[in-house]
Amino acid sequence: MSLISAKDILEDANKKRYAVGAFNINNMEFLQAIFEAAQSENSPIIIAASEGAIKYAGAEMLVAMTRTLAQNSKLPVALHLDHGSNLNAVLIAIKAGFTSVMIDASHFPYEENLKITKQIVNICHPLGISVEAELGRLKGVEDNISVAERDAVLVNPTEAKDFVGSSGIDFLAPAIGTSHGAFKFKGEPKLDFERLKKVKELTGIPLVLHGASSVPEEASKKFEEFGGNLKGAKGVPFEVLKEAIKCGINKVNTDTDLRIAFLAKIRESVALDKSQIDPRKIFGPAKEYVVEVIKERMKVLGSSGRA
Ligand code: TD4
Ligand code: CA
Ligand code: ZN
C-alpha cells in the first residue's frame, strides 16, 4: 500500500479503543524490524522519525525505505515526523514525503503554541497530512509535589479542549507524567489518569502517550550482563499502558525499548563471537531481537490483528 496519514490509522483505534505503536527508527534495521513485527502480528504501524533521525539518514532516504517496504506489504503504514521543532523541520519532512507530522511547541506559552500549531495545520491539511501537537511538558512528577507544581507541568484539560477546537489538530499529546528515555520514575510508575480521562472527554480525538517505553526486563538484563549499565532504569509497565489505553490513549510512542533491545543483543554478539568481522552477523540477530520486543508491544496495545 501507499503511505497513508496517521489520522487514517488512529481514527479506527479511537473508535475501537485500542492503540497503535509509533516506533522510532534509528537506522535501517529498526525499520525492517518494525515491518517484520507488523507483518507477523498483522498490525497497522506508525513509523516515527525525529529530527535527529532525519539528520542521521536524510529525509529522502527515510521516505524511500519506508515507501518501499509499505508498497511491498498490505499493511496500513504512516510516516510521521516526531517532535518537529519548527516550520522548517516540518517543511523538510513534508517535501520529502512524510504523511504525518508533530509540531512540538509545548515549551512556549499557550498562545504561542496555538499560533505555531495553527500555521502547521493550515499547511498540512490541504495536503492530506495529519498533525499532532503537545500540551504540557514531558516530565515525571513526584507524588509529593504540590497541586500547583503538578498543574504547571501537566496538561490542563480545559485548555486542551480549547486548543483542539481552535487549532484543528488531528491528535493530541497531553503530558500526564511520562518522560523520554530509560529513567522515567524514581518511585512508583504513576500517571495522571484522571487528567487523561478529562482530556478525552472534552476533546474526543485520538490521544498520544509519549515516553511510553517499558524498559523490558529481559533485554535490560542482557544489556547489563554484557557490560552495559542501566542502573535505576524504569519504564511504563504493560499494566499501566493498558490502563492508559482504557482512558483514551491511541498512539503509544516507543523508541527507548528498541534501542535497549538492539544494543543488548549487539553487546552479547560482540562478546560471544570475538572473531566475527561481518557486521550483518552482528546486526541481523540484533534486528530479530527488536522484532520480538515490538511484537510483544503490539499485543499489549491491541493493534495485533487490526491491519
Ligand atoms: O517521541 N518519542 C521518541 C523520542 C525520540 C528521540 O529521538 P532523538 O534521540 O533522535 O531526538 C517518544 O515519546 C518515545 O519515548 P521513549 O519512552 O521510548 O523514550
Ligand atoms: Ca514538548
Ligand atoms: Zn516523544
Short mmCIF file of C-alpha atoms and ligand atoms in Angstrom, two decimals:
data_model
loop_
_atom_site.label_atom_id
_atom_site.label_comp_id
_atom_site.label_asym_id
_atom_site.label_seq_id
_atom_site.Cartn_x
_atom_site.Cartn_y
_atom_site.Cartn_z
CA MET A 1 0.00 0.00 0.00
CA SER A 2 0.99 3.64 -0.37
CA LEU A 3 1.80 5.54 2.80
CA ILE A 4 -1.32 6.94 4.47
CA SER A 5 -1.77 9.62 7.14
CA ALA A 6 -1.62 8.68 10.81
CA LYS A 7 -5.10 10.16 11.19
CA ASP A 8 -6.46 7.39 8.97
CA ILE A 9 -4.86 4.80 11.23
CA LEU A 10 -5.81 6.41 14.53
CA GLU A 11 -9.49 7.01 13.73
CA ASP A 12 -10.18 3.30 13.83
CA ALA A 13 -8.11 2.93 17.01
CA ASN A 14 -10.12 5.74 18.64
CA LYS A 15 -13.43 4.20 17.64
CA LYS A 16 -12.49 0.72 18.84
CA ARG A 17 -10.42 1.80 21.85
CA TYR A 18 -7.03 0.28 21.11
CA ALA A 19 -3.63 1.87 20.47
CA VAL A 20 -1.14 1.75 17.62
CA GLY A 21 2.58 1.85 18.27
CA ALA A 22 4.58 4.73 16.84
CA PHE A 23 8.03 3.20 16.67
CA ASN A 24 11.06 5.44 16.13
CA ILE A 25 13.61 4.49 13.53
CA ASN A 26 17.26 4.88 14.41
CA ASN A 27 18.58 3.00 11.37
CA MET A 28 17.52 0.68 8.56
CA GLU A 29 17.44 -2.37 10.83
CA PHE A 30 14.87 -0.73 13.14
CA LEU A 31 12.66 -0.05 10.14
CA GLN A 32 12.98 -3.64 8.93
CA ALA A 33 12.22 -4.91 12.43
CA ILE A 34 9.03 -2.80 12.70
CA PHE A 35 7.77 -4.13 9.35
CA GLU A 36 8.67 -7.71 10.19
CA ALA A 37 6.80 -7.49 13.51
CA ALA A 38 3.79 -5.77 11.90
CA GLN A 39 3.65 -8.40 9.18
CA SER A 40 3.70 -11.19 11.70
CA GLU A 41 1.13 -9.52 14.02
CA ASN A 42 -0.99 -8.15 11.17
CA SER A 43 -0.83 -4.71 12.79
CA PRO A 44 -1.04 -1.17 11.39
CA ILE A 45 2.10 0.88 12.09
CA ILE A 46 3.24 4.46 12.51
CA ILE A 47 6.89 4.89 11.64
CA ALA A 48 8.28 7.83 13.62
CA ALA A 49 11.39 9.78 12.70
CA SER A 50 12.84 12.53 14.88
CA GLU A 51 14.83 15.47 13.56
CA GLY A 52 17.83 13.55 14.85
CA ALA A 53 16.92 10.55 12.68
CA ILE A 54 16.49 12.85 9.67
CA LYS A 55 19.87 14.41 10.35
CA TYR A 56 21.43 10.94 10.58
CA ALA A 57 19.88 9.35 7.50
CA GLY A 58 18.33 12.14 5.41
CA ALA A 59 14.58 12.67 4.95
CA GLU A 60 14.55 11.36 1.35
CA MET A 61 16.33 8.17 2.36
CA LEU A 62 13.88 7.53 5.23
CA VAL A 63 10.91 8.11 2.91
CA ALA A 64 12.33 5.88 0.18
CA MET A 65 12.98 2.98 2.55
CA THR A 66 9.61 3.28 4.29
CA ARG A 67 7.70 3.66 1.00
CA THR A 68 9.40 0.61 -0.47
CA LEU A 69 8.56 -1.58 2.49
CA ALA A 70 4.98 -0.24 2.66
CA GLN A 71 4.40 -0.80 -1.05
CA ASN A 72 5.56 -4.37 -0.75
CA SER A 73 3.02 -5.02 2.01
CA LYS A 74 -0.72 -4.72 2.55
CA LEU A 75 -0.30 -3.02 5.92
CA PRO A 76 -1.60 0.46 6.76
CA VAL A 77 1.61 2.49 7.28
CA ALA A 78 2.13 6.17 8.12
CA LEU A 79 5.45 8.02 8.20
CA HIS A 80 5.38 10.61 10.97
CA LEU A 81 7.76 13.41 11.96
CA ASP A 82 8.30 13.10 15.72
CA HIS A 83 8.76 16.32 17.77
CA GLY A 84 9.11 18.70 14.82
CA SER A 85 10.50 21.82 16.48
CA ASN A 86 9.66 24.47 13.88
CA LEU A 87 8.14 25.20 10.48
CA ASN A 88 11.38 24.44 8.65
CA ALA A 89 11.63 20.92 10.11
CA VAL A 90 8.01 20.27 9.10
CA LEU A 91 8.60 21.55 5.56
CA ILE A 92 11.65 19.31 5.12
CA ALA A 93 9.58 16.29 6.17
CA ILE A 94 6.54 17.00 4.01
CA LYS A 95 8.64 17.91 0.99
CA ALA A 96 10.35 14.51 1.27
CA GLY A 97 7.01 12.64 1.52
CA PHE A 98 6.14 12.21 5.21
CA THR A 99 2.39 11.68 5.66
CA SER A 100 2.06 12.97 9.21
CA VAL A 101 3.86 15.47 11.46
CA MET A 102 4.10 16.50 15.06
CA ILE A 103 4.71 20.15 15.83
CA ASP A 104 6.08 20.39 19.34
CA ALA A 105 5.76 23.95 20.57
CA SER A 106 4.61 22.94 24.04
CA HIS A 107 7.52 24.70 25.76
CA PHE A 108 6.14 28.05 24.52
CA PRO A 109 3.31 29.89 26.28
CA TYR A 110 -0.16 28.60 25.32
CA GLU A 111 -0.99 31.32 22.78
CA GLU A 112 2.33 30.90 21.01
CA ASN A 113 1.94 27.11 20.90
CA LEU A 114 -1.53 27.56 19.41
CA LYS A 115 -0.35 30.08 16.82
CA ILE A 116 2.51 27.88 15.58
CA THR A 117 0.32 24.77 15.57
CA LYS A 118 -2.46 26.50 13.59
CA GLN A 119 0.06 27.54 10.96
CA ILE A 120 1.23 23.92 10.57
CA VAL A 121 -2.38 22.65 10.35
CA ASN A 122 -3.11 25.18 7.60
CA ILE A 123 -0.17 23.89 5.57
CA CYS A 124 -0.65 20.17 6.20
CA HIS A 125 -4.38 19.60 5.98
CA PRO A 126 -4.82 20.64 2.33
CA LEU A 127 -2.09 18.08 1.54
CA GLY A 128 -3.82 15.28 3.47
CA ILE A 129 -1.06 15.24 6.09
CA SER A 130 -2.13 14.74 9.71
CA VAL A 131 -0.91 16.92 12.58
CA GLU A 132 -0.09 16.14 16.21
CA ALA A 133 0.62 18.77 18.86
CA GLU A 134 1.59 18.66 22.53
CA LEU A 135 0.31 20.36 25.68
CA GLY A 136 2.26 20.38 28.92
CA ARG A 137 5.79 19.17 29.49
CA LEU A 138 7.19 15.66 29.34
CA LYS A 139 8.48 15.32 32.83
CA GLY A 140 7.98 12.81 35.57
CA VAL A 141 6.03 14.21 38.52
CA GLU A 142 6.80 13.07 42.03
CA ASP A 143 3.99 12.00 44.33
CA ASN A 144 4.78 14.65 46.90
CA ILE A 145 4.73 17.74 44.69
CA SER A 146 2.08 20.39 45.20
CA VAL A 147 -1.07 20.68 43.11
CA ALA A 148 0.23 23.96 41.69
CA GLU A 149 3.51 22.40 40.58
CA ARG A 150 1.65 19.49 39.05
CA ASP A 151 -0.66 21.84 37.15
CA ALA A 152 2.32 23.77 35.85
CA VAL A 153 3.84 20.67 34.24
CA LEU A 154 0.88 18.54 33.14
CA VAL A 155 -1.82 19.20 30.56
CA ASN A 156 -4.76 21.42 31.51
CA PRO A 157 -7.94 19.67 30.27
CA THR A 158 -9.94 22.86 29.66
CA GLU A 159 -7.03 24.31 27.74
CA ALA A 160 -6.84 21.06 25.74
CA LYS A 161 -10.47 21.43 24.68
CA ASP A 162 -9.90 24.99 23.50
CA PHE A 163 -6.61 24.06 21.82
CA VAL A 164 -8.10 21.18 19.84
CA GLY A 165 -11.12 23.27 18.78
CA SER A 166 -9.07 26.31 17.76
CA SER A 167 -6.16 24.52 16.05
CA GLY A 168 -7.96 21.72 14.20
CA ILE A 169 -5.19 19.19 15.04
CA ASP A 170 -5.87 15.52 14.39
CA PHE A 171 -4.39 14.09 17.60
CA LEU A 172 -3.00 15.47 20.82
CA ALA A 173 -0.16 14.51 23.14
CA PRO A 174 -1.23 15.52 26.67
CA ALA A 175 1.54 15.48 29.29
CA ILE A 176 0.33 13.17 32.07
CA GLY A 177 3.57 12.28 33.83
CA THR A 178 5.75 10.32 31.41
CA SER A 179 9.17 11.34 30.11
CA HIS A 180 11.53 10.21 27.37
CA GLY A 181 14.39 7.77 27.93
CA ALA A 182 15.16 4.84 30.23
CA PHE A 183 14.78 6.65 33.58
CA LYS A 184 11.17 7.66 33.88
CA PHE A 185 10.25 7.22 37.53
CA LYS A 186 12.09 7.38 40.82
CA GLY A 187 9.28 5.75 42.77
CA GLU A 188 6.09 4.05 41.60
CA PRO A 189 5.32 4.46 37.89
CA LYS A 190 2.20 6.60 38.22
CA LEU A 191 0.39 8.53 35.52
CA ASP A 192 -2.40 11.07 35.97
CA PHE A 193 -5.29 9.02 34.61
CA GLU A 194 -7.98 11.37 35.92
CA ARG A 195 -6.48 14.21 33.90
CA LEU A 196 -6.22 11.94 30.86
CA LYS A 197 -9.86 10.89 31.11
CA LYS A 198 -10.93 14.54 31.29
CA VAL A 199 -8.89 15.43 28.21
CA LYS A 200 -10.51 12.55 26.32
CA GLU A 201 -13.99 13.50 27.48
CA LEU A 202 -13.53 17.14 26.43
CA THR A 203 -11.75 16.58 23.09
CA GLY A 204 -12.82 13.16 21.80
CA ILE A 205 -9.82 12.96 19.46
CA PRO A 206 -7.05 10.29 19.43
CA LEU A 207 -4.54 10.89 22.24
CA VAL A 208 -0.82 10.14 22.24
CA LEU A 209 1.40 8.81 25.02
CA HIS A 210 4.99 10.00 24.65
CA GLY A 211 7.76 8.46 26.71
CA ALA A 212 5.83 5.19 26.74
CA SER A 213 8.71 2.70 26.66
CA SER A 214 8.51 -0.09 29.22
CA VAL A 215 12.26 -0.84 29.61
CA PRO A 216 11.77 -4.58 29.04
CA GLU A 217 13.32 -6.73 31.74
CA GLU A 218 14.94 -9.44 29.66
CA ALA A 219 16.64 -7.03 27.26
CA SER A 220 17.77 -4.78 30.09
CA LYS A 221 19.26 -7.77 31.92
CA LYS A 222 21.14 -8.81 28.80
CA PHE A 223 22.35 -5.24 28.33
CA GLU A 224 23.85 -5.28 31.83
CA GLU A 225 25.07 -8.88 31.66
CA PHE A 226 27.32 -7.91 28.77
CA GLY A 227 28.91 -4.90 30.36
CA GLY A 228 26.25 -2.20 29.99
CA ASN A 229 24.91 -0.02 32.77
CA LEU A 230 21.21 0.74 33.12
CA LYS A 231 21.13 1.25 36.86
CA GLY A 232 17.88 2.81 38.03
CA ALA A 233 16.19 2.41 34.66
CA LYS A 234 12.40 2.26 34.90
CA GLY A 235 9.72 2.37 32.21
CA VAL A 236 5.94 2.29 31.94
CA PRO A 237 4.76 -1.23 32.88
CA PHE A 238 2.41 -3.05 30.50
CA GLU A 239 -0.45 -2.85 33.02
CA VAL A 240 -0.10 0.94 33.19
CA LEU A 241 -0.06 1.15 29.39
CA LYS A 242 -3.27 -0.88 29.22
CA GLU A 243 -4.93 1.43 31.75
CA ALA A 244 -3.81 4.48 29.73
CA ILE A 245 -5.36 2.95 26.61
CA LYS A 246 -8.62 2.39 28.51
CA CYS A 247 -8.57 6.09 29.43
CA GLY A 248 -8.21 7.21 25.80
CA ILE A 249 -4.63 6.76 24.54
CA ASN A 250 -4.49 5.60 20.89
CA LYS A 251 -0.85 6.17 19.89
CA VAL A 252 1.99 4.81 22.01
CA ASN A 253 5.44 6.23 21.23
CA THR A 254 8.33 3.82 21.63
CA ASP A 255 11.98 4.41 20.99
CA THR A 256 13.97 3.51 24.12
CA ASP A 257 12.81 -0.14 24.22
CA LEU A 258 14.04 -0.75 20.69
CA ARG A 259 17.36 0.94 21.47
CA ILE A 260 17.91 -1.18 24.57
CA ALA A 261 16.99 -4.41 22.77
CA PHE A 262 19.17 -3.68 19.74
CA LEU A 263 22.22 -2.75 21.79
CA ALA A 264 21.76 -5.54 24.32
CA LYS A 265 21.95 -8.09 21.53
CA ILE A 266 24.89 -6.32 19.91
CA ARG A 267 26.72 -6.40 23.23
CA GLU A 268 26.03 -10.12 23.51
CA SER A 269 27.05 -10.98 19.95
CA VAL A 270 30.23 -8.95 20.07
CA ALA A 271 31.19 -10.53 23.40
CA LEU A 272 30.43 -14.11 22.38
CA ASP A 273 31.66 -14.08 18.78
CA LYS A 274 35.02 -12.41 19.11
CA SER A 275 36.33 -13.14 15.63
CA GLN A 276 33.22 -12.02 13.78
CA ILE A 277 34.01 -9.32 11.21
CA ASP A 278 30.76 -9.43 9.21
CA PRO A 279 28.52 -6.64 10.57
CA ARG A 280 25.46 -8.41 9.19
CA LYS A 281 26.10 -11.28 11.59
CA ILE A 282 26.00 -8.80 14.46
CA PHE A 283 23.18 -6.51 13.27
CA GLY A 284 20.98 -9.35 11.97
CA PRO A 285 20.36 -11.03 15.35
CA ALA A 286 20.01 -7.59 16.99
CA LYS A 287 17.28 -6.76 14.50
CA GLU A 288 15.48 -10.04 15.25
CA TYR A 289 15.66 -9.27 18.96
CA VAL A 290 13.98 -5.91 18.29
CA VAL A 291 11.24 -7.73 16.32
CA GLU A 292 10.35 -9.73 19.45
CA VAL A 293 10.09 -6.59 21.60
CA ILE A 294 7.82 -4.92 19.03
CA LYS A 295 5.55 -7.96 18.62
CA GLU A 296 5.04 -8.13 22.38
CA ARG A 297 4.09 -4.44 22.46
CA MET A 298 1.64 -4.79 19.58
CA LYS A 299 -0.19 -7.45 21.59
CA VAL A 300 -0.27 -5.22 24.68
CA LEU A 301 -1.51 -2.20 22.71
CA GLY A 302 -4.22 -4.22 20.99
CA SER A 303 -3.08 -3.36 17.46
CA SER A 304 -2.39 -7.01 16.58
CA GLY A 305 -4.88 -8.29 14.03
CA ARG A 306 -6.14 -4.78 13.13
CA ALA A 307 -4.35 -4.30 9.80
O1 TD4 B 1 8.82 10.79 20.91
N1 TD4 B 1 9.42 9.70 21.41
C1 TD4 B 1 10.68 9.26 20.81
C2 TD4 B 1 11.76 10.27 21.01
C3 TD4 B 1 12.91 10.02 20.05
C4 TD4 B 1 14.07 10.92 20.29
O2 TD4 B 1 14.92 10.82 19.19
P1 TD4 B 1 16.29 11.65 19.12
O3 TD4 B 1 17.23 10.99 20.10
O4 TD4 B 1 16.72 11.50 17.69
O5 TD4 B 1 15.97 13.08 19.49
C5 TD4 B 1 8.85 9.08 22.48
O6 TD4 B 1 7.92 9.62 23.07
C6 TD4 B 1 9.36 7.72 22.93
O7 TD4 B 1 9.75 7.73 24.27
P2 TD4 B 1 10.61 6.55 24.98
O8 TD4 B 1 9.82 6.18 26.20
O9 TD4 B 1 10.72 5.40 24.03
O10 TD4 B 1 11.93 7.16 25.33
CA CA B 2 7.49 19.20 24.16
ZN ZN B 3 8.13 11.96 22.42
#
